[in-house]
mmCIF file of C-alpha atoms in Angstrom:
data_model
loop_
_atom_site.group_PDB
_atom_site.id
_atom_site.type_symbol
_atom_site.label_atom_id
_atom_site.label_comp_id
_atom_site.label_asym_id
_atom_site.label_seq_id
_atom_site.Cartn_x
_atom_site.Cartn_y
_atom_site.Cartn_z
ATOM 1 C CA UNK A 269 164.912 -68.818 121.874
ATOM 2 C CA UNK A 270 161.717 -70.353 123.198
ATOM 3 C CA UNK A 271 161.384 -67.598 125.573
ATOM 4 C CA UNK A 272 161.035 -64.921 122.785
ATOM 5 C CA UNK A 273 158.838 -66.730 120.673
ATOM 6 C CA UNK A 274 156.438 -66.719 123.548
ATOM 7 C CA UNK A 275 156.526 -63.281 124.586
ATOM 8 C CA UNK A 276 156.390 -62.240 121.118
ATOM 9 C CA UNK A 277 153.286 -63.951 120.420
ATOM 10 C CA UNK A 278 151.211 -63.439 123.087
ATOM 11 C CA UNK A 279 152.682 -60.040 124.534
ATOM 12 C CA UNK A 280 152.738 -56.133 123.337
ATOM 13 C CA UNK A 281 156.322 -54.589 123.992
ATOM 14 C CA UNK A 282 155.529 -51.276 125.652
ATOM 15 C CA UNK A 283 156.207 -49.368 122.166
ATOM 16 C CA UNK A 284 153.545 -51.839 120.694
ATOM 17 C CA UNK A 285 151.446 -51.164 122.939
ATOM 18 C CA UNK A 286 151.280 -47.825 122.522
ATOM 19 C CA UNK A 287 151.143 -47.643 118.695
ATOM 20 C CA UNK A 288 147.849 -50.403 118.685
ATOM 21 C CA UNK A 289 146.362 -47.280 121.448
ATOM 22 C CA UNK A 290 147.849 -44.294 119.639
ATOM 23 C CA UNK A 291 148.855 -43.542 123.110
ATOM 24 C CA UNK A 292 151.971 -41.404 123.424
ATOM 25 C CA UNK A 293 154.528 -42.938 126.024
ATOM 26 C CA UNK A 294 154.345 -39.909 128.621
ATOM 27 C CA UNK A 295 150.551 -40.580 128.981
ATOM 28 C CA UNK A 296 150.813 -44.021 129.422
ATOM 29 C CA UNK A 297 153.730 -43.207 132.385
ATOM 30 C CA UNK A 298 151.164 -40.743 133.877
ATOM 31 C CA UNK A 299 148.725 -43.387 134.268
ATOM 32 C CA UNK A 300 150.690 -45.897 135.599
ATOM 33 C CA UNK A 301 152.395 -43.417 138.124
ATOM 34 C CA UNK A 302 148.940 -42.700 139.330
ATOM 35 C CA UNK A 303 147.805 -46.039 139.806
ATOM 36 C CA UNK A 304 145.494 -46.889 136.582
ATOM 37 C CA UNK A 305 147.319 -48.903 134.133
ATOM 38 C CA UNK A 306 148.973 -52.205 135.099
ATOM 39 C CA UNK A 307 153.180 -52.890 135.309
ATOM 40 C CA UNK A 308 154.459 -54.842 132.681
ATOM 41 C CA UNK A 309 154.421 -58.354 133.277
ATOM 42 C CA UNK A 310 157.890 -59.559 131.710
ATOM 43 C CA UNK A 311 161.100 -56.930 131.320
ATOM 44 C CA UNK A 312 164.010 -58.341 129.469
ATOM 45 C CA UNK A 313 167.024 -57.237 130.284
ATOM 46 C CA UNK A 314 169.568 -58.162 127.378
ATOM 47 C CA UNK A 315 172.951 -57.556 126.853
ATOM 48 C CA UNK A 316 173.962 -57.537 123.318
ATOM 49 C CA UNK A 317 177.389 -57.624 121.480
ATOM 50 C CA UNK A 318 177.917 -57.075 118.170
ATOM 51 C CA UNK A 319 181.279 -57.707 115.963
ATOM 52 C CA UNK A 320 181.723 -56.319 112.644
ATOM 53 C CA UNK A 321 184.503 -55.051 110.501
ATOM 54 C CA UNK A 322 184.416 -51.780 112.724
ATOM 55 C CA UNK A 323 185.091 -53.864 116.036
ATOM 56 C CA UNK A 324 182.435 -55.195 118.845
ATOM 57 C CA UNK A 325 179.885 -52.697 120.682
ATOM 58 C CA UNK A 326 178.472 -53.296 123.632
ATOM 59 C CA UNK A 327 174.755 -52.194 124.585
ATOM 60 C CA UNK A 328 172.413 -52.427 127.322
ATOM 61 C CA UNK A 329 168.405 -52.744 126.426
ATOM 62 C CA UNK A 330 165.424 -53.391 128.536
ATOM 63 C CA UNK A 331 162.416 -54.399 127.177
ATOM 64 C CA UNK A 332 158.798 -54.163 128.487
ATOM 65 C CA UNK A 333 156.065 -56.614 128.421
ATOM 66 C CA UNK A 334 152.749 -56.031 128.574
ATOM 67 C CA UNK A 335 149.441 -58.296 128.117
ATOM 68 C CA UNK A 336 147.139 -57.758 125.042
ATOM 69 C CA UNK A 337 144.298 -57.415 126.855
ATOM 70 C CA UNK A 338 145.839 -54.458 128.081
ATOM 71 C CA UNK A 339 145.737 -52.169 125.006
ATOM 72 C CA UNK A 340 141.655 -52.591 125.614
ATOM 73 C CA UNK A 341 142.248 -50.764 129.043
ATOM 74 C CA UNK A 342 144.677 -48.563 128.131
ATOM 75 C CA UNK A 343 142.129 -46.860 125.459
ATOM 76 C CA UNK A 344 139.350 -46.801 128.181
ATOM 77 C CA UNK A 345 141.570 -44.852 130.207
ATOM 78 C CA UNK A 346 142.356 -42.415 127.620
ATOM 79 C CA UNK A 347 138.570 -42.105 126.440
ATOM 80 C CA UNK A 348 137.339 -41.410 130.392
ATOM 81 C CA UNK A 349 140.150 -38.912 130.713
ATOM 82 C CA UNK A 350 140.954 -39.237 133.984
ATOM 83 C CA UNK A 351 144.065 -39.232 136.857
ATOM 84 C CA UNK A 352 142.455 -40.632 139.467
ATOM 85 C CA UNK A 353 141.722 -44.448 140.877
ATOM 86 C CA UNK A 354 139.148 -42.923 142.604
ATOM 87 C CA UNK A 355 137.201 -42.698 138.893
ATOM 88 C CA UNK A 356 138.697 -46.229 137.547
ATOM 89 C CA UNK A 357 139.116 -48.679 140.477
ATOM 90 C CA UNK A 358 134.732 -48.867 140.972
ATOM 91 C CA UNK A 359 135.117 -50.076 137.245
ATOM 92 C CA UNK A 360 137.306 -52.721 138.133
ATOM 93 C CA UNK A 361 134.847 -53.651 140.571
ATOM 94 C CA UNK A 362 131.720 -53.866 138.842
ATOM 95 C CA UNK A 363 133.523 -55.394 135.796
ATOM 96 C CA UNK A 364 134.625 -57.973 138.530
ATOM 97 C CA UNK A 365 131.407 -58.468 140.219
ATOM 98 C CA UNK A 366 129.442 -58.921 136.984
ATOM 99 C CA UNK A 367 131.585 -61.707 135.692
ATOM 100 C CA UNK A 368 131.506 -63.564 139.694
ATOM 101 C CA UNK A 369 127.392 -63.050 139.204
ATOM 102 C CA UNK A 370 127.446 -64.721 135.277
ATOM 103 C CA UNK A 371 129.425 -67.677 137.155
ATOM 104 C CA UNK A 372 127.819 -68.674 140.252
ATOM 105 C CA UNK A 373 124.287 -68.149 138.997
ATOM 106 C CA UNK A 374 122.389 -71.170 139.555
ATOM 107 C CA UNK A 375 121.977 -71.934 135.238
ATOM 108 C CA UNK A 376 126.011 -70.781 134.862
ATOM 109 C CA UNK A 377 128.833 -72.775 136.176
ATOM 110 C CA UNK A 378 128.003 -73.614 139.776
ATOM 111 C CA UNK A 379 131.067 -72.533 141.169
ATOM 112 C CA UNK A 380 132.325 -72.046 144.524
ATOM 113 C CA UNK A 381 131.550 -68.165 145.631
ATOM 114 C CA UNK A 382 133.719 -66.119 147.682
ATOM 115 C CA UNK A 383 132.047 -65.023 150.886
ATOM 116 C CA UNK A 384 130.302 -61.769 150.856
ATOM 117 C CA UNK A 385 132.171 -61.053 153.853
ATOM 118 C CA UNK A 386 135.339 -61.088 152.676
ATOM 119 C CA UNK A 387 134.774 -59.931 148.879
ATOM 120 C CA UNK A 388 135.568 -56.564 149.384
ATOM 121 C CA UNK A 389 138.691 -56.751 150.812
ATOM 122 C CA UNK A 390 139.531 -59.861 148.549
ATOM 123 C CA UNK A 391 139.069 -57.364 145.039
ATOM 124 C CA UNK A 392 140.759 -54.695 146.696
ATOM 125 C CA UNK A 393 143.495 -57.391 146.482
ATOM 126 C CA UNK A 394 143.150 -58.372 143.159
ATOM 127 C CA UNK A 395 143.151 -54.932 142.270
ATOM 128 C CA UNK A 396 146.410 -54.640 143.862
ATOM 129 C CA UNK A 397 147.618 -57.548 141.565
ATOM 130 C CA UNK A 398 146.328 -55.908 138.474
ATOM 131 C CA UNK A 399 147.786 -53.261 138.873
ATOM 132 C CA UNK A 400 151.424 -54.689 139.734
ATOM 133 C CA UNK A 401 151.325 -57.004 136.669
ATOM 134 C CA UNK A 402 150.335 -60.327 137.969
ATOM 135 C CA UNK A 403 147.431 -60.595 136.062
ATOM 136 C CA UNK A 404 148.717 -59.948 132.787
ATOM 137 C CA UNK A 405 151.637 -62.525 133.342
ATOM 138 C CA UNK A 406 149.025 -65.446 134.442
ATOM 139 C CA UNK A 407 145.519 -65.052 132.629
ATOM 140 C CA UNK A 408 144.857 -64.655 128.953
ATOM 141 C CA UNK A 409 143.594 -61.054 129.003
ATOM 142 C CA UNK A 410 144.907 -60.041 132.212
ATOM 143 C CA UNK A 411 141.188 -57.983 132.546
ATOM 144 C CA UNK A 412 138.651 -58.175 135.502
ATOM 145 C CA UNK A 413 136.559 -60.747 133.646
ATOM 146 C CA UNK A 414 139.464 -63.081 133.168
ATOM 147 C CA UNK A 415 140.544 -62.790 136.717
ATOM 148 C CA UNK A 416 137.560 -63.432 138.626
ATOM 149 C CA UNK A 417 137.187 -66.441 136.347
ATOM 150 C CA UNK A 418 140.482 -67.675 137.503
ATOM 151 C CA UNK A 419 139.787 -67.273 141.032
ATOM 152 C CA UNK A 420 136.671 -68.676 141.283
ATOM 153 C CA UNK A 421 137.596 -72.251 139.351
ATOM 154 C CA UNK A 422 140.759 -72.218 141.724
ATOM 155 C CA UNK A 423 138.301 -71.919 144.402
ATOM 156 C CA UNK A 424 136.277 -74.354 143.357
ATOM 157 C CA UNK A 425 138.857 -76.747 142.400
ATOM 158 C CA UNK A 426 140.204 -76.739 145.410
ATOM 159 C CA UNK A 427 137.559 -76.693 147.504
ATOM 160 C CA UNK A 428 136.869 -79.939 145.727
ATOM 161 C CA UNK A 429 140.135 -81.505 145.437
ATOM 162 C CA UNK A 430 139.743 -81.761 149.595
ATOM 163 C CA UNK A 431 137.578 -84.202 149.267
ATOM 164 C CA UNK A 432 138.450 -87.716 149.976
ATOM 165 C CA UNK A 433 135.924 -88.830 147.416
ATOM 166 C CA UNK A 434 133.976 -87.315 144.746
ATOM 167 C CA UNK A 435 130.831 -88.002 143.370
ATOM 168 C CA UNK A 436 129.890 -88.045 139.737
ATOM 169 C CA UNK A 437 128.268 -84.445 139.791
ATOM 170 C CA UNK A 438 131.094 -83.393 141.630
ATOM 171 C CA UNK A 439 133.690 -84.599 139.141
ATOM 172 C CA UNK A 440 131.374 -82.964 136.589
ATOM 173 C CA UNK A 441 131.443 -79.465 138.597
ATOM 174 C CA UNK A 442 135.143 -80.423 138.772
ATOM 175 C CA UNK A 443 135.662 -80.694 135.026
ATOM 176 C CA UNK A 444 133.377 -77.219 134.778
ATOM 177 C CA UNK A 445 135.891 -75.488 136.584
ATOM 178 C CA UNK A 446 139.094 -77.239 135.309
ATOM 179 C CA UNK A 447 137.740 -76.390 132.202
ATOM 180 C CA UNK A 448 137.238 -72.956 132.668
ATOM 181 C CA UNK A 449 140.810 -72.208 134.489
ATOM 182 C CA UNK A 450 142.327 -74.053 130.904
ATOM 183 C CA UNK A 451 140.460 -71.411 128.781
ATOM 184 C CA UNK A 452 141.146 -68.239 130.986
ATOM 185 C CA UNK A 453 144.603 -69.506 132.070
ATOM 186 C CA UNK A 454 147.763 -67.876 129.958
ATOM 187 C CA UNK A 455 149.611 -70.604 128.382
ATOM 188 C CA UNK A 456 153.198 -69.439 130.562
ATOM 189 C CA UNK A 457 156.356 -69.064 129.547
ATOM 190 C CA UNK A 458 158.669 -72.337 129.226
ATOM 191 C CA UNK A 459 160.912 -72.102 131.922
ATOM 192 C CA UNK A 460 157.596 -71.352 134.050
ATOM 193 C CA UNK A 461 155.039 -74.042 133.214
ATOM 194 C CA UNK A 462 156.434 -77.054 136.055
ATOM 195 C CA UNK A 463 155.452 -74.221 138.676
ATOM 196 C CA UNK A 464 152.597 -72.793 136.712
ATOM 197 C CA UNK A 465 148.163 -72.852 138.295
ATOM 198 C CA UNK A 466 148.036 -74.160 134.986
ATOM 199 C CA UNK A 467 150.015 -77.032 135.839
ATOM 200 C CA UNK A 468 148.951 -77.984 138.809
ATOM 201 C CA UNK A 469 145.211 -77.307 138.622
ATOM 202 C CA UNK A 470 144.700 -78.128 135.225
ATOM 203 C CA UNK A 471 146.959 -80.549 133.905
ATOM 204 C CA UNK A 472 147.832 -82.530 136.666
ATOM 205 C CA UNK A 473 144.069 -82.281 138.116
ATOM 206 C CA UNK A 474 143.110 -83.737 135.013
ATOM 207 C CA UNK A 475 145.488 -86.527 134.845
ATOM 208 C CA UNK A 476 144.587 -87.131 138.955
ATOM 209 C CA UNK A 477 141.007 -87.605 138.573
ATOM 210 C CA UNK A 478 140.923 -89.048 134.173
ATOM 211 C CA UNK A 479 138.426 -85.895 133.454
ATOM 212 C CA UNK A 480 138.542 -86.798 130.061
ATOM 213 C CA UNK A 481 136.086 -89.501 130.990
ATOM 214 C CA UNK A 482 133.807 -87.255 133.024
ATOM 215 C CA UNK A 483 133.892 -84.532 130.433
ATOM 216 C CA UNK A 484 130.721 -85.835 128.337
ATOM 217 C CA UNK A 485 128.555 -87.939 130.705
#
């Protein structure tokens, strides 16, 4: 089952999770109770039947899904020893802010930057998305780095892509950013790819505008 493969491979189950951490599972409830550690990002729920010389049984199982990445968190969270988002959410920030500064400085990317106006409210959002899952589910890592990577090359493919025309350095900055959003980008599971980012802004975006051609000129 294609799905399985892929969540096997690039995906902790919960239990894994906890035994890469040496976490014990109550701890790891704690902390997502109190708003520190992300949701899964994929639960199974599978119904299995099994017939032997004894007859069939029935059972029920759920199974939890959690990005790699997240076992990196996980241990920070044990190691600061703390219940409160009061103590970890200004480390999601910072983490955040560092990796929009690497980007958008004038010898990194030359992406698009999110308003200083609005950047507040717009990682207390993406916060919000970490915490719930979404991250995990669409980025490699599902961490802060990861994220703001995404969002900026959306932002800046986007902002590009409403162009009528583009000029050569803007189809390079456009490969820069396409480029970026394919290495930060999770690979998504098979029944999600057609309505996958990675679909439209990467694979179809490069097919649009032949980036292949721009990619070393």
């Amino acid at each position: 089952m294609l799905l399985l493969e892929y969540l096997n491979a690039h995906f902790y189950t919960r239990q894994q999770l906890l035994e890469v951490t040496g976490q014990t599972e109550a701890r790891f409830i704690n902390y997502q109770n109190q708003g520190l550690m992300p949701a899964c990002s994929y639960r199974l729920q599978l119904s299995i039947v099994c017939d032997s010389v004894f007859g069939t049984h029935n059972e029920q199982l759920a199974i939890e899904y959690y990005a790699k990445g997240y076992g990196a968190w996980l241990t920070m969270l044990h190691q600061l020893d703390t219940d409160t988002d009061t103590d970890i959410y200004p480390i999601f920030q910072r983490r955040y802010l560092e990796a929009i500064k690497k980007l958008t400085i004038p010898e990194g990317n030359g992406l698009e930057r999110i308003p200083d106006t609005n950047l507040e409210q717009h990682i207390q959002q993406e916060w919000e998305h970490f915490l719930a899952g979404t991250y995990g589910l669409c980025t490699q890592s599902g961490l802060p780095e990861d994220i703001a990577a995404k969002e900026l090359a959306i932002i800046t493919i986007n902002a590009l892509t409403s162009k009528d025309e583009l000029s050569h350095n803007e189809l390079l900055k456009l490969t820069t950013a396409v480029t970026l959003l394919d290495e930060v980008s999770a690979a998504f599971a098979p029944h999600e790819k057609s309505r996958s980012s990675r679909y439209r802004l990467v694979d179809e975006i490069r097919r649009r505008y032949r980036l292949a051609d721009h990619a070393n000129t």
